[in-house]
Amino acid sequence: MERNYSKPTSSKMLDRMRMNPALTWLSDMVKILTTNAIKIPKDYRGQVLEVKKLLDSDISGMVNSVLDFSIDASLVDYQVNAKNKNLTKKLNLWLDNINLELRGSVPVGVQALAKEYFRERWKGSSFLLLRTFWEEKDGFYIPTIMYFIDGEDIIVTNKNNTRNLNGKSYRLRISNTESKPIGLGKNEKLFIQRPYSPWGVEYSIPFLIQRGIYKNLKFLELLEEKGEFVVGKALEYLLLFKKGSEGLTLSNNPDFIYSEEDLTKVKTDFSKFIADRKMIGGASVYATNFDTELEHVIPEYARALKQELYSPIEKRIMAGLGLVDIVQGLTSTRRESVLNPKPLFSEIKTGIKDFKMLLVDIMSTIAEENSDSHRKYFRQDIKISSSVVKEELTDKMITQYRSAHDRGAVSKRTYNDILGLDLDIEIERIVEEKKFEEELYPPVIQNQEQTPNEDITNKNEKKEAPLENEDVPEDKKSIEKKNFNQSDTFGEPEDPRKEFEQAPYTKDKYPSQLKALPSGARNIWINTFNSVFKETNNEDNARMAAWRNVKLKYKKSGDKWIRKEKAELEQAMKELDIDDLIQIKELEILGKKSKLLDKLLENKNN
């Protein structure tokens, strides 16, 4: 007898799979395991669009959260520092008013611009192209409107088919078929950064792709989708209906050996019973032989949902974000590495440095554009400073900053920035609260002070009247008169400034460091010091004014002081601000008044 071993057709295989749930389950698992590989787009625009699409629905619930945290942590305070105080004030005011003309459409200020910078750096293309539009403002030529272009809309072309670093032109994509050139306007300048790509390339590599986060996130997305598919299929179960047994079949009893027709009839009867049960109420009764067995079979889908499949991917994503220490020894304890991951904060601080470099480039361009009209302002270097990253601070670091502040190594402004306070506002409040010292004096619950605050607690006490009728000897009416009444001065320290007011410096009595000065410079120093000290009663201010007045007319050549030439003196006067000129004029007037008083006193004594 000839047998047919031909392969079954595909339609017959599908019919068998439909009849057998086990084959359906096997087919589903094959589909899961034969999914196409994850591919990263080769073109720059495709990469950027894929990155943004992936972040629109973050399947991990982690990448967007960490990147948003990084962006918020990078929004530190930025400040311009120049040697000229007026220039410092003007440039910091400019930082606060960036995009003021677009107020209502976009946020105003350097922090809003920094937020766009870090968003495009970490969650976008990492191709940072800043468009700036310049105009005359308060006598300075500065950029008033600045914004970053969406990376996917940037088109780069080489000028004259060259590969020079500075030989590129840029266009802005308007639609799929249209684009327009940018950076060619008279009042427009472009500033570009590609932090994750070499200098010579035309386009940058997005941060998420460069760190491997994109591919792992896509893999995790694939597992999540297939897991949902598996869970959906797990709701389908197999109802196994058994008739007969192995022992009865071996007994060759025809009553207990069932043909395919018998099994089909049993299946039909049971299905009819289930259908009738849904239509008819009452108790459910089904009668069958003793060799019938009913069993529910759920396919094994748990292997596709095991946590072991997800853990390595999540760990790789965390490493790409910088949440896992990649070098042993960066942190002292496991707790510190979790709460203060060094790779993450290293990337944040690198981003802040790059943004400061961008601001320095803009400041250098401002200096070049204004060097002719404001030479005295822009002949010195301009620096950009930023406050610390507050999210990185630990209790130990804050204690170290406090210790450095107490030793004078850290300024009060820096310490207030660490605490999240504005020093200018705190100074205003302290000065304002001085008026309410008496009202704000704490009530004495348990006096632990050796002596209470005399200025406040004893303010309302009746003071004794001075002894006007008491005979005071003539020799006690001089500086010794305060020692005549010992009850008033016992234990009171001497104030050297009070004694100094009655004994100012003279041509014969002056500090030893003035011996190196010529007589003319020494006289200027002594007259200026005495005049300013008499008006302000502040020795530091008097010394500062005295040396400033000397250096205006004299200069140090080697170990000697010599008088400046007329041309040098005129140039020094031109470089001074109006406030400095007014102050010098006041010092000259004070000096003349001092000389006049000396002559009057001398004539009176004669």
Coordinates of C-alpha atoms in Angstrom, one line a residue, residues 43-559:
D43 CA 20.3 60.3 9.5
Y44 CA 20.6 63.2 12.0
R45 CA 17.0 64.4 11.7
G46 CA 15.6 60.9 12.1
Q47 CA 17.6 60.4 15.3
V48 CA 16.4 63.6 16.9
L49 CA 12.7 62.9 16.0
E50 CA 13.0 59.3 17.4
V51 CA 14.5 60.6 20.6
K52 CA 11.8 63.1 21.2
K53 CA 9.1 60.6 20.2
L54 CA 10.5 58.1 22.7
L55 CA 10.5 60.7 25.5
D56 CA 6.9 61.7 24.8
S57 CA 5.9 58.4 26.5
D58 CA 8.7 57.3 28.8
I59 CA 8.0 53.6 29.3
S60 CA 10.6 53.4 32.1
G61 CA 9.2 56.2 34.2
M62 CA 12.8 57.1 35.0
V63 CA 14.6 58.8 32.1
N64 CA 12.3 61.9 31.9
S65 CA 12.4 62.2 35.7
V66 CA 16.2 62.1 35.9
L67 CA 16.7 64.5 33.0
D68 CA 14.1 67.0 34.4
F69 CA 16.0 66.8 37.7
S70 CA 19.3 67.5 35.9
I71 CA 17.8 70.5 34.1
D72 CA 16.4 72.0 37.3
A73 CA 19.7 71.4 39.2
S74 CA 21.6 73.3 36.5
L75 CA 19.5 76.4 36.9
V76 CA 22.0 78.1 39.1
D77 CA 22.5 81.9 39.5
Y78 CA 24.8 83.4 36.8
Q79 CA 26.6 86.7 37.4
V80 CA 29.0 88.9 35.5
N81 CA 32.1 90.1 37.3
A82 CA 34.2 93.0 35.9
K83 CA 36.6 95.4 37.6
N84 CA 34.5 98.4 36.7
K85 CA 31.5 98.5 39.0
N86 CA 29.3 100.4 36.6
L87 CA 30.0 97.8 33.8
T88 CA 29.3 95.0 36.2
K89 CA 25.9 96.5 37.1
K90 CA 25.0 97.1 33.5
L91 CA 25.9 93.6 32.3
N92 CA 24.0 91.9 35.2
L93 CA 21.0 94.0 34.4
W94 CA 21.3 92.9 30.8
L95 CA 21.4 89.2 31.9
D96 CA 18.1 89.7 33.8
N97 CA 16.5 91.4 30.8
I98 CA 17.3 89.0 28.0
N99 CA 14.3 88.6 25.7
L100 CA 12.5 91.5 27.5
E101 CA 11.0 92.5 24.1
L102 CA 9.3 89.0 23.9
R103 CA 7.8 89.2 27.4
G104 CA 4.5 87.5 27.4
S105 CA 5.6 85.1 24.7
V106 CA 8.7 83.5 26.3
P107 CA 10.2 83.8 29.8
V108 CA 12.6 86.6 30.4
G109 CA 16.2 86.4 31.8
V110 CA 19.3 84.2 31.6
Q111 CA 17.8 81.4 33.7
A112 CA 15.0 80.9 31.2
L113 CA 17.6 80.8 28.4
A114 CA 19.7 78.3 30.4
K115 CA 16.6 76.0 30.8
E116 CA 16.2 75.9 27.0
Y117 CA 19.9 75.2 26.6
F118 CA 19.9 72.2 29.0
R119 CA 16.6 70.9 27.6
E120 CA 18.0 70.8 24.0
R121 CA 21.3 69.4 25.3
W122 CA 19.9 66.4 27.2
K123 CA 16.4 65.8 25.9
G124 CA 16.8 66.9 22.3
S125 CA 19.4 67.0 19.5
S126 CA 22.5 68.2 21.6
F127 CA 23.1 70.5 18.6
L128 CA 23.0 73.9 20.4
L129 CA 22.5 76.7 17.9
L130 CA 21.8 80.1 19.5
R131 CA 20.4 82.9 17.4
T132 CA 21.1 86.4 18.7
F133 CA 19.7 89.7 17.5
W134 CA 21.7 92.9 18.4
E135 CA 20.7 96.5 18.8
E136 CA 21.8 99.7 20.5
K137 CA 20.6 99.8 24.1
D138 CA 21.6 102.5 26.6
G139 CA 24.7 103.4 24.7
F140 CA 25.8 99.7 24.3
Y141 CA 25.5 97.4 21.3
I142 CA 24.2 94.2 22.9
P143 CA 22.0 91.2 22.0
T144 CA 18.5 91.8 23.2
I145 CA 16.8 88.7 21.7
M146 CA 18.3 85.2 22.0
Y147 CA 16.8 81.7 21.5
F148 CA 17.8 78.2 20.6
I149 CA 16.6 76.5 17.4
D150 CA 15.0 73.1 17.5
G151 CA 17.8 70.7 16.5
E152 CA 15.8 68.7 14.0
D153 CA 15.2 71.9 11.9
I154 CA 18.9 72.7 11.5
I155 CA 20.5 72.1 8.0
V156 CA 24.3 72.4 7.7
T157 CA 26.1 73.0 4.4
N158 CA 29.8 73.5 3.6
K159 CA 30.8 76.7 1.9
N160 CA 32.5 76.2 -1.4
N161 CA 32.7 72.4 -0.6
T162 CA 35.4 73.0 2.0
R163 CA 35.9 71.1 5.3
N164 CA 37.0 74.2 7.4
L165 CA 35.7 74.4 10.9
N166 CA 34.5 77.9 10.2
G167 CA 33.4 77.3 6.6
K168 CA 29.9 76.2 7.3
S169 CA 26.6 77.8 6.6
Y170 CA 23.3 77.1 8.4
R171 CA 19.7 77.0 7.2
L172 CA 16.4 76.7 9.1
R173 CA 14.0 74.1 7.8
I174 CA 10.5 75.6 7.3
S175 CA 8.8 72.6 5.7
N176 CA 9.9 69.3 4.1
T177 CA 10.7 71.2 0.9
E178 CA 11.6 74.7 2.1
S179 CA 14.4 76.2 4.2
K180 CA 16.0 79.7 4.6
P181 CA 19.5 80.8 5.5
I182 CA 20.2 82.1 9.0
G183 CA 23.0 84.1 10.6
L184 CA 23.5 86.4 7.5
G185 CA 21.6 89.4 8.8
K186 CA 23.5 92.6 9.8
N187 CA 22.3 92.5 13.4
E188 CA 22.3 88.7 13.7
K189 CA 25.0 86.4 15.1
L190 CA 25.1 82.7 15.7
F191 CA 26.8 80.8 18.6
I192 CA 27.1 77.0 18.3
Q193 CA 28.1 74.2 20.6
R194 CA 28.2 70.4 19.9
P195 CA 29.2 69.0 23.3
Y196 CA 29.1 65.3 22.4
S197 CA 30.6 65.4 18.9
P198 CA 34.0 66.1 17.4
W199 CA 34.7 69.6 16.1
G200 CA 34.9 68.6 12.4
V201 CA 31.5 66.9 12.1
E202 CA 28.5 68.8 10.7
Y203 CA 25.8 67.4 13.0
S204 CA 25.9 66.3 16.6
I205 CA 25.0 63.0 18.2
P206 CA 22.0 63.2 20.6
F207 CA 22.8 62.6 24.3
L208 CA 20.4 59.7 24.7
I209 CA 21.9 57.9 21.7
Q210 CA 25.5 58.7 22.6
R211 CA 25.0 57.3 26.1
G212 CA 23.2 54.1 24.9
I213 CA 20.0 55.1 26.7
Y214 CA 18.0 55.2 23.6
K215 CA 18.6 51.6 22.5
N216 CA 18.0 50.2 26.0
L217 CA 14.8 52.3 26.4
K218 CA 13.6 50.9 23.1
F219 CA 14.4 47.4 24.2
L220 CA 12.5 48.0 27.4
E221 CA 9.6 49.3 25.4
L222 CA 9.6 46.2 23.3
L223 CA 9.5 43.9 26.4
E224 CA 6.7 46.0 27.9
E225 CA 4.6 45.7 24.7
K226 CA 5.2 41.9 24.5
G227 CA 4.5 41.5 28.2
E228 CA 1.1 43.2 27.7
F229 CA 0.5 40.9 24.7
V230 CA 1.4 37.8 26.8
V231 CA -0.9 39.0 29.7
G232 CA -3.7 39.4 27.2
K233 CA -3.1 35.9 25.9
A234 CA -3.0 34.5 29.4
L235 CA -6.7 35.2 29.7
E236 CA -7.3 32.5 27.1
Y237 CA -7.3 29.1 28.8
L238 CA -7.8 25.5 27.7
L239 CA -10.7 23.4 29.0
L240 CA -9.4 19.8 28.9
F241 CA -12.2 17.2 28.8
K242 CA -10.9 13.6 29.3
K243 CA -12.9 10.4 28.6
G244 CA -11.6 7.0 29.5
S245 CA -8.3 6.0 31.0
E246 CA -5.1 4.0 30.1
G247 CA -6.2 1.0 32.1
L248 CA -9.6 0.8 30.5
T249 CA -8.1 1.1 27.1
L250 CA -5.7 -1.8 27.8
S251 CA -8.7 -4.0 28.9
N252 CA -10.0 -4.0 25.3
N253 CA -13.5 -3.3 26.6
P254 CA -15.4 -1.7 23.6
D255 CA -17.7 0.2 26.0
F256 CA -14.7 2.2 27.3
I257 CA -12.8 2.8 24.1
Y258 CA -13.9 6.0 22.5
S259 CA -13.6 6.9 18.9
E260 CA -13.1 10.4 17.5
E261 CA -16.8 10.5 16.7
D262 CA -17.7 9.7 20.3
L263 CA -15.3 12.4 21.7
T264 CA -16.8 15.0 19.3
K265 CA -20.3 14.1 20.5
V266 CA -19.3 14.4 24.2
K267 CA -17.7 17.8 23.4
T268 CA -20.8 19.0 21.6
D269 CA -23.1 17.8 24.5
F270 CA -21.0 19.6 27.1
S271 CA -20.9 22.8 25.0
K272 CA -24.7 22.6 24.7
F273 CA -25.0 22.2 28.4
I274 CA -22.8 25.3 29.0
A275 CA -25.0 27.3 26.6
D276 CA -28.2 26.1 28.1
R277 CA -26.9 27.0 31.6
K278 CA -26.6 30.6 30.6
M279 CA -30.2 30.7 29.3
I280 CA -32.0 28.6 32.0
G281 CA -31.9 29.3 35.7
G282 CA -31.9 26.8 38.6
A283 CA -29.3 24.4 39.8
S284 CA -26.6 23.1 37.3
V285 CA -26.6 19.3 36.9
Y286 CA -24.4 17.4 34.4
A287 CA -24.4 13.6 34.3
T288 CA -21.6 11.6 32.8
N289 CA -19.7 8.3 33.2
F290 CA -17.2 7.7 36.0
D291 CA -14.3 7.7 33.5
T292 CA -14.8 11.5 32.7
E293 CA -12.3 14.1 33.9
L294 CA -12.6 17.9 33.5
E295 CA -9.5 20.0 33.9
H296 CA -8.6 23.7 33.3
V297 CA -5.2 24.2 31.7
I298 CA -3.5 27.7 31.6
P299 CA -0.5 28.0 29.3
E300 CA 2.9 28.9 30.8
Y301 CA 3.4 32.6 30.0
A302 CA 5.3 33.5 33.2
R303 CA 8.7 33.1 31.7
A304 CA 8.0 36.1 29.4
L305 CA 7.2 38.3 32.4
K306 CA 10.1 37.5 34.8
Q307 CA 11.8 40.4 36.5
E308 CA 15.2 39.0 35.5
L309 CA 14.4 40.1 31.9
Y310 CA 14.0 43.8 32.9
S311 CA 16.7 44.2 35.6
P312 CA 19.7 44.3 33.3
I313 CA 18.1 46.8 31.0
E314 CA 17.0 49.1 33.8
K315 CA 20.5 48.9 35.2
R316 CA 22.1 49.9 31.9
I317 CA 19.7 52.8 31.6
M318 CA 20.6 54.0 35.1
A319 CA 24.3 53.7 34.2
G320 CA 23.8 55.8 31.1
L321 CA 22.1 58.5 33.1
G322 CA 24.9 58.5 35.6
L323 CA 23.0 57.0 38.6
V324 CA 25.5 54.2 39.0
D325 CA 29.1 54.7 40.0
I326 CA 31.3 53.5 37.1
V327 CA 34.6 54.0 39.0
Q328 CA 35.1 52.4 42.4
G329 CA 36.1 54.9 45.1
L330 CA 34.3 58.0 43.9
T331 CA 32.1 57.9 47.0
S332 CA 33.0 56.8 50.5
T333 CA 29.8 54.8 51.3
R334 CA 27.0 53.0 49.4
R335 CA 24.5 55.4 50.9
E336 CA 26.4 58.4 49.5
S337 CA 26.7 56.8 46.0
V338 CA 22.9 56.4 45.9
L339 CA 21.9 59.8 47.3
N340 CA 24.7 61.7 45.6
P341 CA 25.7 59.9 42.3
K342 CA 29.0 61.4 41.1
P343 CA 28.6 60.7 37.4
L344 CA 25.2 62.4 37.3
F345 CA 26.4 65.5 39.1
S346 CA 29.6 65.5 37.0
E347 CA 27.5 65.8 33.8
I348 CA 25.4 68.5 35.4
K349 CA 28.5 70.6 36.3
T350 CA 30.0 70.0 32.9
G351 CA 26.8 71.4 31.4
I352 CA 27.0 74.5 33.6
K353 CA 30.6 75.1 32.5
D354 CA 29.7 74.8 28.9
F355 CA 26.8 77.3 29.3
K356 CA 29.2 79.7 31.0
M357 CA 31.6 79.2 28.1
L358 CA 28.7 80.2 25.8
L359 CA 28.1 83.4 27.9
V360 CA 31.8 84.2 27.8
D361 CA 31.8 84.0 24.0
I362 CA 28.9 86.4 24.0
M363 CA 30.6 88.7 26.4
S364 CA 33.8 88.7 24.3
T365 CA 31.7 89.6 21.2
I366 CA 30.1 92.5 23.2
A367 CA 33.5 93.7 24.2
E368 CA 34.7 93.7 20.5
E369 CA 31.6 95.5 19.3
N370 CA 31.9 98.2 22.0
S371 CA 35.7 98.5 22.3
D372 CA 35.8 101.7 20.2
S373 CA 32.9 103.6 21.9
H374 CA 33.6 102.3 25.5
R375 CA 37.3 101.6 25.6
K376 CA 37.7 102.2 29.4
Y377 CA 35.0 99.6 30.1
F378 CA 36.1 96.8 28.0
R379 CA 39.9 96.9 28.3
Q380 CA 39.7 94.5 31.3
D381 CA 38.7 90.8 31.3
I382 CA 35.1 90.0 32.1
K383 CA 34.4 86.8 34.0
I384 CA 31.2 84.8 34.5
S385 CA 30.5 83.2 37.9
S386 CA 27.8 80.8 39.0
S387 CA 26.5 79.6 42.3
V388 CA 26.9 76.1 43.6
V389 CA 24.6 73.2 42.6
K390 CA 22.4 73.1 45.7
E391 CA 21.0 69.6 44.9
E392 CA 24.6 68.2 45.3
L393 CA 25.1 69.6 48.8
T394 CA 25.3 67.2 51.7
D395 CA 25.3 68.0 55.4
K396 CA 29.0 67.4 55.5
M397 CA 29.6 69.8 52.6
I398 CA 27.4 72.5 54.2
T399 CA 29.4 72.1 57.4
Q400 CA 32.6 72.6 55.5
Y401 CA 31.3 75.7 53.8
R402 CA 30.3 77.1 57.2
S403 CA 33.7 76.4 58.6
A404 CA 35.3 78.2 55.7
H405 CA 33.0 81.1 56.1
D406 CA 33.8 81.4 59.8
R407 CA 37.5 81.5 58.9
G408 CA 37.0 84.2 56.3
A409 CA 37.8 82.0 53.3
V410 CA 34.2 82.2 51.9
S411 CA 32.3 85.4 51.4
K412 CA 28.9 86.1 53.0
R413 CA 27.3 86.3 49.5
T414 CA 28.5 82.8 48.6
Y415 CA 27.4 81.4 52.0
N416 CA 23.9 83.0 51.6
D417 CA 23.7 81.5 48.1
I418 CA 24.4 78.0 49.6
L419 CA 21.6 78.6 52.1
G420 CA 19.3 79.7 49.3
L421 CA 19.1 83.3 50.6
D422 CA 19.6 86.7 48.8
L423 CA 22.3 88.7 50.5
D424 CA 20.9 92.1 49.3
I425 CA 17.5 91.3 50.7
E426 CA 18.9 90.1 54.0
I427 CA 20.9 93.3 54.4
E428 CA 17.8 95.4 53.8
R429 CA 15.9 93.3 56.4
I430 CA 18.7 93.6 59.0
V431 CA 18.9 97.3 58.6
E432 CA 15.1 97.6 58.8
E433 CA 14.9 95.4 61.9
K434 CA 17.4 97.7 63.7
K435 CA 14.5 100.1 64.2
F436 CA 12.6 97.5 66.2
E437 CA 15.4 96.2 68.5
E438 CA 13.5 97.2 71.7
E439 CA 10.2 95.6 70.5
L440 CA 11.9 92.4 69.3
Y441 CA 14.1 92.0 72.4
P442 CA 13.3 88.5 73.7
P443 CA 11.5 88.3 77.1
V444 CA 13.7 87.3 80.0
I445 CA 12.5 83.8 81.1
Q446 CA 15.8 82.7 82.7
N447 CA 18.5 85.3 82.8
Q448 CA 21.7 83.5 81.9
E449 CA 23.6 86.7 80.8
Q450 CA 26.2 88.1 83.1
T451 CA 24.9 91.6 82.3
P452 CA 21.7 92.4 80.4
N453 CA 21.7 94.6 77.3
E454 CA 22.2 98.0 78.8
D455 CA 21.1 99.9 75.7
I456 CA 17.7 98.3 75.8
T457 CA 16.8 97.1 79.3
N458 CA 18.2 100.2 81.1
K459 CA 16.8 102.6 78.5
N460 CA 13.9 103.8 80.6
E461 CA 15.9 104.0 83.9
K462 CA 16.4 107.5 85.2
K463 CA 20.0 108.7 84.8
E464 CA 21.8 110.8 87.3
A465 CA 22.3 114.4 86.5
P466 CA 25.8 115.6 85.9
L467 CA 27.7 117.3 88.7
E468 CA 27.5 120.8 87.4
N469 CA 28.2 122.6 90.7
E470 CA 31.1 120.4 91.7
D471 CA 34.5 122.1 91.8
V472 CA 36.7 120.5 89.2
P473 CA 40.4 121.4 89.3
E474 CA 41.8 122.9 86.1
D475 CA 44.3 120.1 85.6
K476 CA 41.3 117.7 85.6
K477 CA 39.5 119.5 82.7
S478 CA 41.7 118.0 80.0
I479 CA 41.8 114.4 78.9
E480 CA 42.3 113.4 82.6
K481 CA 38.8 114.7 83.5
K482 CA 37.2 111.4 82.6
N483 CA 39.3 109.7 85.3
F484 CA 38.3 112.2 87.9
N485 CA 35.0 110.4 88.6
Q486 CA 36.3 106.8 89.0
S487 CA 32.8 105.3 89.4
D488 CA 31.9 106.2 85.7
T489 CA 35.1 104.9 84.0
F490 CA 36.2 102.0 86.1
G491 CA 36.8 99.0 83.8
E492 CA 35.9 100.9 80.6
P493 CA 38.4 100.2 77.8
E494 CA 40.1 103.1 76.1
D495 CA 39.0 103.8 72.5
P496 CA 42.2 104.7 70.5
R497 CA 40.1 106.5 67.9
K498 CA 38.9 109.1 70.4
E499 CA 42.5 109.7 71.4
F500 CA 43.5 109.9 67.7
E501 CA 41.0 112.6 67.0
Q502 CA 42.9 114.9 69.3
A503 CA 46.3 113.9 68.0
P504 CA 46.1 113.5 64.1
Y505 CA 49.1 112.8 62.0
T506 CA 51.5 115.7 61.4
K507 CA 54.5 116.3 59.2
D508 CA 56.7 115.1 62.1
K509 CA 54.5 112.3 63.4
Y510 CA 53.3 109.8 60.8
P511 CA 53.2 106.0 60.2
S512 CA 56.6 104.3 59.5
Q513 CA 55.5 103.1 56.0
L514 CA 55.2 106.7 54.8
K515 CA 59.0 107.2 55.1
A516 CA 59.5 105.8 51.6
L517 CA 57.2 108.5 50.1
P518 CA 58.6 111.9 48.9
S519 CA 57.7 114.8 51.0
G520 CA 55.0 116.0 48.6
A521 CA 53.3 112.6 48.5
R522 CA 53.6 112.3 52.3
N523 CA 51.9 115.6 52.7
I524 CA 49.1 114.5 50.4
W525 CA 48.6 111.3 52.4
I526 CA 48.6 113.1 55.8
N527 CA 46.2 115.9 54.8
T528 CA 43.8 113.4 53.1
F529 CA 43.9 111.0 56.0
N530 CA 43.2 113.7 58.6
S531 CA 40.4 115.3 56.6
V532 CA 38.6 112.1 55.8
F533 CA 39.0 110.7 59.3
K534 CA 37.7 113.9 60.8
E535 CA 34.5 113.7 58.6
T536 CA 33.9 110.0 58.8
N537 CA 35.6 108.8 62.0
N538 CA 36.6 105.7 60.0
E539 CA 40.3 104.9 60.0
D540 CA 40.0 102.3 57.1
N541 CA 38.2 104.6 54.8
A542 CA 40.7 107.4 55.6
R543 CA 43.7 105.2 54.8
M544 CA 42.1 104.0 51.6
A545 CA 41.3 107.6 50.5
A546 CA 44.8 108.7 51.4
W547 CA 46.5 106.1 49.3
R548 CA 44.1 106.6 46.4
N549 CA 44.9 110.3 46.4
V550 CA 48.7 109.5 46.5
K551 CA 48.5 107.0 43.6
L552 CA 46.6 109.4 41.5
K553 CA 49.6 111.8 41.3
Y554 CA 52.5 109.5 42.1
K555 CA 53.6 106.0 40.8
K556 CA 56.1 103.5 42.1
S557 CA 59.2 102.9 40.0
G558 CA 61.2 100.0 41.5
D559 CA 61.6 100.9 45.2

